[in-house]
XYZ file of C-alpha atoms in Angstrom:
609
model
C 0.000 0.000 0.000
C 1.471 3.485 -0.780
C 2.190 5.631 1.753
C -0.399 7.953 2.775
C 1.247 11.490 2.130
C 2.792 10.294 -1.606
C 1.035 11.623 -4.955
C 1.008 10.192 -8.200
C 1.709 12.191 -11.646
C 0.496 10.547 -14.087
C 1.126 12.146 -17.891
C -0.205 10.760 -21.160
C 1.277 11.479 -24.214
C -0.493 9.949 -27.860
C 1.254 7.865 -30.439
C 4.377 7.678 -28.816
C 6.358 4.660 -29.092
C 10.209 2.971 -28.450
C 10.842 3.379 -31.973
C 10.643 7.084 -32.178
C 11.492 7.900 -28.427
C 15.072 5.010 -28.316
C 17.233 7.240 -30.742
C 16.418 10.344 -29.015
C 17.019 9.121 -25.884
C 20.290 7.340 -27.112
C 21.486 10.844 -28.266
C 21.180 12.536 -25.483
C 17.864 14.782 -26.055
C 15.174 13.068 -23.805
C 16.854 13.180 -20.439
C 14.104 13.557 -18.448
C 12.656 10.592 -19.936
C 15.498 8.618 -19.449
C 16.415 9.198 -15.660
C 12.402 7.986 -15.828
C 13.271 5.054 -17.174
C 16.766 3.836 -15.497
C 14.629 4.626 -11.872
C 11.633 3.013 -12.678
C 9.854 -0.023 -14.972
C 9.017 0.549 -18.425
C 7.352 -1.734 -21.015
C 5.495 -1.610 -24.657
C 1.793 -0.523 -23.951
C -0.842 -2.303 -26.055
C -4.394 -0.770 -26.474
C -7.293 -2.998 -27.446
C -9.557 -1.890 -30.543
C -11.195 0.282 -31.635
C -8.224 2.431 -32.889
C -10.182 5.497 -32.169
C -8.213 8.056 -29.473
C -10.756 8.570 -27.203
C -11.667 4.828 -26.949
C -8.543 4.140 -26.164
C -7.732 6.866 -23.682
C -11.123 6.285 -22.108
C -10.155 2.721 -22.000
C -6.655 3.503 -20.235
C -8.735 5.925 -17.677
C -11.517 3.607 -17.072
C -10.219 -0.292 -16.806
C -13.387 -1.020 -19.131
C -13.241 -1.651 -23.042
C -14.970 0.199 -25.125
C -18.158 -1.761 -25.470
C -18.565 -1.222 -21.383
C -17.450 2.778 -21.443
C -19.403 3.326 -24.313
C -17.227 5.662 -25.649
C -16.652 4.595 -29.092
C -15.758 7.613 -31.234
C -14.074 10.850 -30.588
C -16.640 13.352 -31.050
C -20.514 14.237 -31.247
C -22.502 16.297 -33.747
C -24.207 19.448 -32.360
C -25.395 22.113 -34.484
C -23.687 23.950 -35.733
C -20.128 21.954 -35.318
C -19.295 18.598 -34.504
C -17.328 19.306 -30.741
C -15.717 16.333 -28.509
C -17.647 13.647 -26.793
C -18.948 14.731 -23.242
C -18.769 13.160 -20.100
C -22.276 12.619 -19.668
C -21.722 10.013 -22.876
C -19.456 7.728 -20.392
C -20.767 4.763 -18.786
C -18.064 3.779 -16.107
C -15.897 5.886 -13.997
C -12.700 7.099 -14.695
C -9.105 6.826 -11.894
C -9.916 10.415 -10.782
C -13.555 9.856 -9.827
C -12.978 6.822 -8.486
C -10.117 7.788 -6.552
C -12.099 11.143 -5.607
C -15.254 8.775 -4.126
C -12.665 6.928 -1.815
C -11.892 10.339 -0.741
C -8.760 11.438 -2.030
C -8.039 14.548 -4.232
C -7.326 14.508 -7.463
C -6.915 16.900 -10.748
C -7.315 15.808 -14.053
C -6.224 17.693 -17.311
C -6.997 17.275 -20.992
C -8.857 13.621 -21.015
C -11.826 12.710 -23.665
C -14.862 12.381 -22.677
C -14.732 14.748 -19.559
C -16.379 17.772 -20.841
C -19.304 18.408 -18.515
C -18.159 16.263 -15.961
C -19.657 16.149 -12.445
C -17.444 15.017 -9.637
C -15.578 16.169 -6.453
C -12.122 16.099 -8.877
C -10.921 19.251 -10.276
C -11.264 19.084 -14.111
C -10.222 20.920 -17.063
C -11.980 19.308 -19.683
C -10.340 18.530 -23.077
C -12.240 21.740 -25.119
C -9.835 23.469 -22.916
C -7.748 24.888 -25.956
C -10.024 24.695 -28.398
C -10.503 28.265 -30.293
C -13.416 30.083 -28.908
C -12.982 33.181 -30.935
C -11.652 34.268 -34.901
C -7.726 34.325 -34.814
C -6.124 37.479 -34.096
C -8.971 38.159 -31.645
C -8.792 37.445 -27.935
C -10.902 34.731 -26.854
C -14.186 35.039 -25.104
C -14.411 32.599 -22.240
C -14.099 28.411 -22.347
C -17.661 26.972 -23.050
C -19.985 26.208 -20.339
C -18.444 22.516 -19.143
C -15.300 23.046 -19.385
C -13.821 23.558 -15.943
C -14.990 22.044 -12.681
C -15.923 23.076 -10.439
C -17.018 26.441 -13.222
C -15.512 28.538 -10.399
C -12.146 27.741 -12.153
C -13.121 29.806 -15.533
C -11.865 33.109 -13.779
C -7.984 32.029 -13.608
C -7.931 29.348 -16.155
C -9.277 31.001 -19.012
C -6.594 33.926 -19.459
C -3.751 30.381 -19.433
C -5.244 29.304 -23.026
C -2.531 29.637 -25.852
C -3.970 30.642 -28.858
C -2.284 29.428 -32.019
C -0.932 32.709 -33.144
C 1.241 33.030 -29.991
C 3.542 30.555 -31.350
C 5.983 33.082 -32.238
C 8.757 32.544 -34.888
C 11.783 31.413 -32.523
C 9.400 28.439 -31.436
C 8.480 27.596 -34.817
C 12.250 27.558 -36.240
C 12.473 24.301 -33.543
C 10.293 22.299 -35.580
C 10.703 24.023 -39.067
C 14.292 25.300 -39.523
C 13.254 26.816 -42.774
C 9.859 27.955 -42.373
C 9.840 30.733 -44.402
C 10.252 28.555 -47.670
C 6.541 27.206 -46.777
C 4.000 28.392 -49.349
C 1.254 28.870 -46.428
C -1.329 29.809 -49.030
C -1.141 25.859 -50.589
C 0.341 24.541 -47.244
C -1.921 24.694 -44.155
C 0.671 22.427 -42.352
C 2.226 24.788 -40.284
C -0.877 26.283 -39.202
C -1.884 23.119 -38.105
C 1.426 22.787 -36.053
C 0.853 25.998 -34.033
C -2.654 24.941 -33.397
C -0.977 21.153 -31.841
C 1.703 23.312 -30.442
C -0.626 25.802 -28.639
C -3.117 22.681 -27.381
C -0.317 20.677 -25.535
C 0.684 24.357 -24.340
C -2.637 25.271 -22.842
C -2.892 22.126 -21.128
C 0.508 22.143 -19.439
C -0.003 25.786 -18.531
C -3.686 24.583 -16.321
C -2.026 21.400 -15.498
C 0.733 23.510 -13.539
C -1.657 25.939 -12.312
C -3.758 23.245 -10.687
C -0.619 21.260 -9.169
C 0.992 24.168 -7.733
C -2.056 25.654 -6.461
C -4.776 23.130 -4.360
C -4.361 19.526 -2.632
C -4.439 16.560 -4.582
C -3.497 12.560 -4.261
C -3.101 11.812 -7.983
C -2.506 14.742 -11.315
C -3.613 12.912 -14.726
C -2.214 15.314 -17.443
C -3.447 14.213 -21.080
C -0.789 16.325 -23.432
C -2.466 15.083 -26.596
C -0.606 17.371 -29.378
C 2.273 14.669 -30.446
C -0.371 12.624 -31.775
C -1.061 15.253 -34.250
C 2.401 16.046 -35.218
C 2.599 11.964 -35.770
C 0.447 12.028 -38.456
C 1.279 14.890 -40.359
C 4.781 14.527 -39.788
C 6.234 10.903 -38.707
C 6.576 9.896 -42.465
C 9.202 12.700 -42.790
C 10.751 12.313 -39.902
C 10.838 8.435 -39.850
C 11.467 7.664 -43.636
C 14.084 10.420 -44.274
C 16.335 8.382 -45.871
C 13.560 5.922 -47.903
C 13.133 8.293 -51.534
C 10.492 6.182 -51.891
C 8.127 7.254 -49.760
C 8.966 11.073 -50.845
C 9.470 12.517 -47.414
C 9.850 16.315 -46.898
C 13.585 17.300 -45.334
C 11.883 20.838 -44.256
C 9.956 18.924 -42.319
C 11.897 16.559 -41.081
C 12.342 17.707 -37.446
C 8.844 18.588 -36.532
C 8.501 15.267 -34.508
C 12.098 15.017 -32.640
C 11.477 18.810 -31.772
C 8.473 17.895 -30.439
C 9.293 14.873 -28.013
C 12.050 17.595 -26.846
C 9.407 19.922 -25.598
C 7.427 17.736 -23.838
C 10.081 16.397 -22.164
C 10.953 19.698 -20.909
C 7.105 19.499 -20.427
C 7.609 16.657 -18.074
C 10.628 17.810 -16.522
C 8.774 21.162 -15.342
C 5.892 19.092 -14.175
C 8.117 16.747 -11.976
C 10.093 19.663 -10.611
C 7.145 21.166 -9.344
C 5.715 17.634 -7.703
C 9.286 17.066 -5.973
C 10.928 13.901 -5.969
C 8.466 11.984 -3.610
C 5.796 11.946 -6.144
C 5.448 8.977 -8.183
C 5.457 9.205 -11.939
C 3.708 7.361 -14.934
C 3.950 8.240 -18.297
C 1.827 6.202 -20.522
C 0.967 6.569 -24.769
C -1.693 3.997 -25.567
C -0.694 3.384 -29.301
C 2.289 3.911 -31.318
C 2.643 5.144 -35.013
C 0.316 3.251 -37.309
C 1.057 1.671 -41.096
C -0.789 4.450 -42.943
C 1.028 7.135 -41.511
C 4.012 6.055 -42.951
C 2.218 4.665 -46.106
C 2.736 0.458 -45.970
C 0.393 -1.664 -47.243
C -0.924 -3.052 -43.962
C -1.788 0.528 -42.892
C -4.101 -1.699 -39.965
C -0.853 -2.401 -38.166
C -0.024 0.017 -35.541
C 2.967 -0.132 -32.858
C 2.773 0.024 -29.119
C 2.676 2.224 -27.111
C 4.921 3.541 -24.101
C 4.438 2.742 -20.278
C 6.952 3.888 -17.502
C 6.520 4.149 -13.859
C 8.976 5.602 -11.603
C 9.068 6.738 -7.975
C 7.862 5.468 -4.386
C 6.393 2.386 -4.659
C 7.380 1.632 -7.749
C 10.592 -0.892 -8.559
C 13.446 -0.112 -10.051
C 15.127 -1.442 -13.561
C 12.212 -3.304 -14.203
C 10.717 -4.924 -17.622
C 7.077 -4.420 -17.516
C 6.110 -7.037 -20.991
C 2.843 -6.881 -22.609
C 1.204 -4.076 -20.514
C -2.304 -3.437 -21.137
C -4.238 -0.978 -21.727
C -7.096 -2.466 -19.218
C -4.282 -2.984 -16.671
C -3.140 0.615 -15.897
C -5.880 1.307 -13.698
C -6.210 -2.123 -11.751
C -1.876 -1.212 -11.232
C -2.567 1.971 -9.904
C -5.164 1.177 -8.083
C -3.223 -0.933 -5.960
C -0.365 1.344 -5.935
C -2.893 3.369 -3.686
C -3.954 0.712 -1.706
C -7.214 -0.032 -3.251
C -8.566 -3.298 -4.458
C -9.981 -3.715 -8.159
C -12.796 -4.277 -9.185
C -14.702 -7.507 -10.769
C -16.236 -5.857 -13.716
C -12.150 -4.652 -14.788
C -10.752 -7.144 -16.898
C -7.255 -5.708 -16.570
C -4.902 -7.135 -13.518
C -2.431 -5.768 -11.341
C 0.861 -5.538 -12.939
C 3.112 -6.565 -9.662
C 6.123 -6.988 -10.674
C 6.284 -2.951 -11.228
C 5.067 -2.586 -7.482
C 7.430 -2.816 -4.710
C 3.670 -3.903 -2.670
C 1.033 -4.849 -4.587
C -2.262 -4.640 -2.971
C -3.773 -8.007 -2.006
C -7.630 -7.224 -0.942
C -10.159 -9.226 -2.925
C -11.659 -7.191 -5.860
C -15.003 -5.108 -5.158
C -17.681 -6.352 -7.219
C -17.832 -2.421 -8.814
C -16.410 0.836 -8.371
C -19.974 2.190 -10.115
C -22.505 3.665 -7.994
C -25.428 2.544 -9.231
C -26.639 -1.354 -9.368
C -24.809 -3.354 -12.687
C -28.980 -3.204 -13.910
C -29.763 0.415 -13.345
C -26.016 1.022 -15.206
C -26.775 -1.267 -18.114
C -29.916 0.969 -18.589
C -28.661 3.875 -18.130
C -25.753 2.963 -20.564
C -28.274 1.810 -23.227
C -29.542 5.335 -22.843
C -26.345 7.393 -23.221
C -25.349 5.146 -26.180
C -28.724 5.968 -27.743
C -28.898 9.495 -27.151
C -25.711 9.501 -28.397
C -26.376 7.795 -31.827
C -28.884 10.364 -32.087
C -26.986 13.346 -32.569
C -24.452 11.375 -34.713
C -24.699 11.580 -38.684
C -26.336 8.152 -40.376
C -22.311 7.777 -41.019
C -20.982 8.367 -37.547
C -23.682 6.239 -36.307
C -22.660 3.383 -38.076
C -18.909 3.827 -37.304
C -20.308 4.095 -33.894
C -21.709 0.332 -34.268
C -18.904 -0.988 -36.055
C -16.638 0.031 -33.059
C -18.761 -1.208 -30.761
C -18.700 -4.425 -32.226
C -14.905 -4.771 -32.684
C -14.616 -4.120 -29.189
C -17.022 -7.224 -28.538
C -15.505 -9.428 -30.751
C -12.208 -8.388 -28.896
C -13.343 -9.232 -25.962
C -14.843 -12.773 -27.373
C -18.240 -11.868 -27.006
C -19.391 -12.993 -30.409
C -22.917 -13.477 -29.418
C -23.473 -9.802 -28.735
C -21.466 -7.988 -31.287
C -23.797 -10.246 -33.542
C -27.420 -8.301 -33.547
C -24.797 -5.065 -34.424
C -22.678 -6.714 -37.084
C -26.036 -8.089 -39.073
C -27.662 -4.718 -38.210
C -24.106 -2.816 -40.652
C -24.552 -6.079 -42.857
C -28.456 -5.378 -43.765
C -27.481 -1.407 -44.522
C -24.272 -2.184 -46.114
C -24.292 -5.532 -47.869
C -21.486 -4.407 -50.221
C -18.981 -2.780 -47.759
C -16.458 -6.057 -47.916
C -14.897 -5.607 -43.924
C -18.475 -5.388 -42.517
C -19.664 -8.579 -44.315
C -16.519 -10.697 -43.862
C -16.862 -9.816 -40.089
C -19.890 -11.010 -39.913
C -19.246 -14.524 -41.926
C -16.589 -14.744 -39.407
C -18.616 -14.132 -36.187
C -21.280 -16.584 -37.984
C -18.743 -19.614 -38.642
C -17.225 -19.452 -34.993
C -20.435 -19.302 -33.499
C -21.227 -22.581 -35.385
C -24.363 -20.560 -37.449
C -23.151 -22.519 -40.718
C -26.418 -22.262 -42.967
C -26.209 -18.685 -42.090
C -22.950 -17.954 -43.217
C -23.405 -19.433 -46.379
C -26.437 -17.186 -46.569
C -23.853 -13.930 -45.407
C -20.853 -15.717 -48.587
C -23.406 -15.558 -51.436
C -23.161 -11.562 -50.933
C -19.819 -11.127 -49.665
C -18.358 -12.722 -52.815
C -19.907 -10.107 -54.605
C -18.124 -7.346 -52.099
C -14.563 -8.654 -52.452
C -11.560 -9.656 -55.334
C -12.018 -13.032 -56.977
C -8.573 -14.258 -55.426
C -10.650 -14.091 -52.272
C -13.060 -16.369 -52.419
C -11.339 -19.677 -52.194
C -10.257 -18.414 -48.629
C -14.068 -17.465 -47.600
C -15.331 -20.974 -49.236
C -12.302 -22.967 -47.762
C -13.215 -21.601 -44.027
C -17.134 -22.412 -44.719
C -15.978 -25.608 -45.453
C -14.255 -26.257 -42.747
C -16.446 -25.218 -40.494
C -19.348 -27.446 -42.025
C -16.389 -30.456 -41.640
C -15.955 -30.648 -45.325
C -11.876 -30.846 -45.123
C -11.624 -31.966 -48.518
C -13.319 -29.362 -49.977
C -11.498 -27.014 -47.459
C -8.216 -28.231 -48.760
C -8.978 -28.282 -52.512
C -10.035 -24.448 -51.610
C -6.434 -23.050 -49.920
C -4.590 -25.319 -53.191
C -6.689 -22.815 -55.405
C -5.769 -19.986 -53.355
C -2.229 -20.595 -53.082
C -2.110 -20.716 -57.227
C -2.255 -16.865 -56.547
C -0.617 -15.988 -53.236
C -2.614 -13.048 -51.120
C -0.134 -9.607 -50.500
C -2.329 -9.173 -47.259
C -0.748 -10.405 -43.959
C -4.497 -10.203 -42.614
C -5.132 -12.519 -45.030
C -1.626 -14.884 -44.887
C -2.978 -15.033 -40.802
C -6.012 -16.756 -41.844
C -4.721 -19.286 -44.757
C -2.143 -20.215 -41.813
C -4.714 -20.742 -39.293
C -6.525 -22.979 -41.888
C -3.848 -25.017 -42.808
C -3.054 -25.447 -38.598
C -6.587 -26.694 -38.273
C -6.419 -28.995 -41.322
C -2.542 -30.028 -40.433
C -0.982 -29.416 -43.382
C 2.345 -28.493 -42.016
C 4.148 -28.462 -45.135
C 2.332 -25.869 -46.864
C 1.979 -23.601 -43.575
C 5.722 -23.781 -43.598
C 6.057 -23.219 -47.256
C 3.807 -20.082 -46.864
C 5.472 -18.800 -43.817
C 8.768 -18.876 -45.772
C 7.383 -17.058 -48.587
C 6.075 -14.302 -46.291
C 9.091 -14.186 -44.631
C 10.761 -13.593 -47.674
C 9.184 -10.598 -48.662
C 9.359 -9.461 -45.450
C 11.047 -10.478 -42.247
C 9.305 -8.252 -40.006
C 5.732 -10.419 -40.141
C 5.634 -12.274 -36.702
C 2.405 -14.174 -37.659
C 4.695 -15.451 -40.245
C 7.424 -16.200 -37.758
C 4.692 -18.003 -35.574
C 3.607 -20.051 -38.914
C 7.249 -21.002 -39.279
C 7.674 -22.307 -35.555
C 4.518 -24.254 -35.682
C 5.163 -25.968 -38.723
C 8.932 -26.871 -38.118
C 7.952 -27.542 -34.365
C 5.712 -30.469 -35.628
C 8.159 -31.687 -38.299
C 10.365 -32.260 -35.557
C 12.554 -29.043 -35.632
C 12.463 -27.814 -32.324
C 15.684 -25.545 -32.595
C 14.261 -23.874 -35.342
C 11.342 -23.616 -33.919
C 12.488 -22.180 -30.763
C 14.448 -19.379 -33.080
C 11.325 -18.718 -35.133
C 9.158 -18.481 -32.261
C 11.308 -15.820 -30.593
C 11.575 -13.673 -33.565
C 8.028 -13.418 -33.672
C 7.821 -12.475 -29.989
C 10.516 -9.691 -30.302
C 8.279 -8.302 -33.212
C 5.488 -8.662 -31.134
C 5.470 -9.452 -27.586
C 1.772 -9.600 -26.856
C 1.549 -12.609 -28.986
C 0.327 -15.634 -26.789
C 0.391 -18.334 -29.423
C 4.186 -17.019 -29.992
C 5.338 -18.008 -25.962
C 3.233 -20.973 -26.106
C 4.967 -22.412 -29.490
C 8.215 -21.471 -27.782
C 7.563 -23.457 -24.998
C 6.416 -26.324 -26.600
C 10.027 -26.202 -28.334
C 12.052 -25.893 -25.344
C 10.126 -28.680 -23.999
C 11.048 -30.820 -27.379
C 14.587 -30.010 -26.649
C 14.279 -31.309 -23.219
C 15.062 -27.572 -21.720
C 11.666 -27.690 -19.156
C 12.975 -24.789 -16.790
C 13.205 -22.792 -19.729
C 10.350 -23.765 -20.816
C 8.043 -23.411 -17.958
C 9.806 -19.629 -17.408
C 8.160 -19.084 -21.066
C 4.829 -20.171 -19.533
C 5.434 -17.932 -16.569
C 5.721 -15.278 -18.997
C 2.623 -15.711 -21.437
C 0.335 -16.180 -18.349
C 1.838 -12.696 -17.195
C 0.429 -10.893 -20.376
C -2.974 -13.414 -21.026
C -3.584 -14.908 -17.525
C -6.763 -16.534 -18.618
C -5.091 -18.657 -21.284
C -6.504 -22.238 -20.667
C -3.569 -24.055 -22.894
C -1.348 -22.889 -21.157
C -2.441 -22.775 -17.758
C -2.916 -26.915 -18.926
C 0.585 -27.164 -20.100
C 1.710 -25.760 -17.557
C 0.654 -27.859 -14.970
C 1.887 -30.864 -17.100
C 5.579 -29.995 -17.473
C 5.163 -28.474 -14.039
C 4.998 -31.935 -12.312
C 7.996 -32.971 -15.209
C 10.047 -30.352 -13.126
C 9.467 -31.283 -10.167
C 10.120 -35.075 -10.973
């Protein structure tokens, strides 16, 4: 339990990630960031779907997925303009409310979904910095929600930065040679002094509130980065790739900006003093599109570090969750979690984790009176979406079901987008999916005969191979992947489910053959790398095996098939400590996994023997 008198800072930062924050830190330029780091634990982040920001935040806030928050999208139409989701929108309870019920302070800064918000926490919502008045005019007060308690308005509102502050020295950080820019056909660096002056207003209220009233735990959401990312990333990242034309003037946007808000986060520690605990999190990392690849889904992890009192020292923290920052810090104040959070203490970056058995709920009302109530947000919601947004809305929704394996109810949506959209290809296939592993065959074939009209011809042996499998045809299934493999797919979406096919049908040949021809177009695929060590693991290749399975882990390490393949090849090679320490590991980052929570039990008694 945490000592009564310590505080907890914790800052959020968006699309940050090792790849773009090791180099800087290596040279010398994060420093802040790195004493963070050598003091305290630090891991990859991973943030389950939807890959919408204020999901994923409200995820990281909350301990609930998406489906239970019901905060699914980023923003809400009102007339005249489309503004940010509100607070009232939010189904579940975020760290600072819940830590404000149990009595202790707290100040929040810059998180979705708070606008309006009505708690005991002092909040400065995130339409903090948004423009409230023409530029080059000063700005009439923050709308009504933004602060509470309102009382705030009076000293907060003269700290906003409005975009034409960012005078020219600032700007030469990021753009050397901004005066070259043709502003008239470039709106870029417009947009960069409106990032610039967001992340500014919210440090400049996030200081004002720490220096200024009590408080147990400061959650600062410094969202600008995320911005910069995808404007910028591309040139910052693939500066030396012609190919993927990238801009030299504006090729230091992105370094410049990790430098300020680690000066950022150096200001804000100086003024908490060193016994204040720190966590820095970024939910997501840079995705595929932003620097143009073909599987523009993929999209890196994200940054967690936690430093301070009560947190170890020179610790690995692997295959955070997003779902398990709250349960963590929870405990780090001495609180138990709570049954209806799926996430789990991360103890091995506590020096004490808390031990009290979970509360049923941290919500104040009964789980039935929430459900309604939830249905009722979610619909009210809907209703001042667009017919677009609303079905974006649903889709979201449902891919945080499915994440969560609860086909059954992302069904009714899924069939609902299916009905309005027959020919929109991802919607359909989704739903022939959900179909087939909830055993509704007939319908599924029902779902194929318009989804083959929605998607390329090399497709459909795939979609009829997995029908027949699931109806137990496996000739037919077979026949179907040896027509498919005539043309071999470009998708790695789609090379993941021709090698899960050929695993169910046992044909480790080919899944080998296809892993290796993945793998030699690219060697950064780890669902290729996991192919490879299944099928040479069953051909009796355990050392490869054991190789292939750890590349794909170091790709990606929140990959549970990947640590359960490798132990399976340590235990071919006789090397069960090794192997079992492999277990220890996946049932660290997936502690429900029933294989291997089986296994190990098995080589468990093979150890002690």
């Amino acid at each position: 339990m945490c000592e009564s008198q310590t505080r907890l800072l914790w800052v959020s930062w968006e699309l940050a990630d090792w790849q773009l924050l090791h180099p800087l830190i290596d040279a010398g330029e994060m420093p802040t960031l790195e004493k963070l780091i050598d003091t305290g634990g630090s891991g990859t982040l991973y943030a389950p779907p939807p890959p919408v920001n204020a999901a994923i935040c409200t995820t990281m806030a909350t301990g609930k997925r998406p489906w239970q928050h019901r905060i699914c999208l980023s923003h809400q139409a009102t007339v005249p303009n489309v503004k940010p989701v509100e607070a009232k929108y939010r189904a579940a309870g975020t760290l600072w409310e819940i830590l404000s019920d149990q009595g202790l302070p707290t100040i929040a800064v810059g998180w979705p979904a708070t606008h309006g918000s009505i708690t005991t926490s002092r909040v400065v919502s995130d339409r903090y910095a948004f423009p409230t008045g023409p530029p080059g005019h000063a700005w009439p007060p923050a709308e009504r929600g933004t602060y509470h308690p309102s009382e705030l308005a009076k000293q907060f509102d003269p700290l906003r930065v409005q975009p034409e502050q960012i005078d020219a020295a600032t700007l030469e950080q990021f753009v050397p040679d901004w005066q070259q820019v043709d502003q008239t056909r470039d709106p870029r660096l417009s947009r960069l002094c409106i990032s610039l002056a967001t992340d500014a207003s919210y440090h400049a209220a996030a200081t004002k509130l720490i220096a200024s009233v009590s408080w147990k735990l400061a959650a600062v959401r410094l969202p600008g980065i995320g911005e910069l990312c995808r404007m910028f990333v591309r040139h910052h990242l693939l500066a030396d790739t012609p190919a993927a034309k990238p801009e030299p003037l504006y090729r230091q946007v992105v370094p410049a900006a990790f430098r300020m808000l680690d000066a950022m986060l150096a200001r804000l520690m100086e003024l908490v003093g060193p016994d204040t605990a720190v966590v820095l999190t970024s939910p997501s990392g840079v995705s595929g599109a932003m620097l143009g690849q073909p599987d523009s889904w993929k999209q890196s992890g994200g940054v967690f570090v936690a430093a301070g009192p009560g947190f170890t020292t020179d610790q690995l923290v692997h295959g955070i969750n997003a779902l398990d920052v709250v349960p963590t810090l929870l405990s780090w104040f001495g609180l138990p979690t709570a049954g209806d959070m799926e996430g789990r203490i991360r103890s091995e970056c506590l020096i004490t984790a808390n031990t009290n058995t979970p509360r049923d709920s941290y919500e104040v009302d009964t789980a039935a009176s929430d459900e309604c109530t939830a249905e009722q947000r979610t619909a009210e919601l809907r209703s001042t979406l667009s017919t677009a947004d609303a079905w974006n809305y649903d889709w979201y929704r449902a891919q945080s079901l499915l994440d969560a394996d609860r086909q059954q109810q992302a069904l009714p949506l899924l069939e609902s987008l299916f009905r309005e959209f027959p020919e929109h290809a991802l919607f359909s296939q989704t739903l022939f999916q959900t179909q087939l592993s909830l055993g509704l065959v007939a319908e599924a074939e029902e779902t194929l005969e318009v989804l083959l009209d929605a998607v390329p011809p090399s497709m459909a042996p795939l979609l009829r191979a997995e029908l027949a499998y699931a109806a137990g045809d496996r000739q037919l299934a077979r026949q179907q992947v040896d027509l498919l493999l005539q043309h071999p797919p470009e998708s790695s979406l789609v090379w993941y489910r021709v090698g899960l096919l050929l695993m169910a049908l046992r044909e480790w040949t080919k899944l080998e053959s296809c892993a290796r021809a993945v793998l030699a177009q690219s060697e950064d695929e780890e669902i290729a790398w996991l192919g490879l060590a299944e099928a040479t693991l069953r051909r009796g290749d355990a050392q490869t095996a054991e190789q292939a399975a750890q590349r794909a882990i170091s790709l990606q390490f929140y990959l549970p098939d990947a640590h359960l393949a490798l132990a399976r090849a340590l235990v071919a090679q006789g090397r069960i400590l090794a192997a079992t320490q492999a277990l220890d590991r996946l049932l660290q980052i997936d502690p429900h996994n029933h294989r291997a929570q089986a296994y190990r039990r098995r080589i468990g008694g093979a150890l002690v023997e």
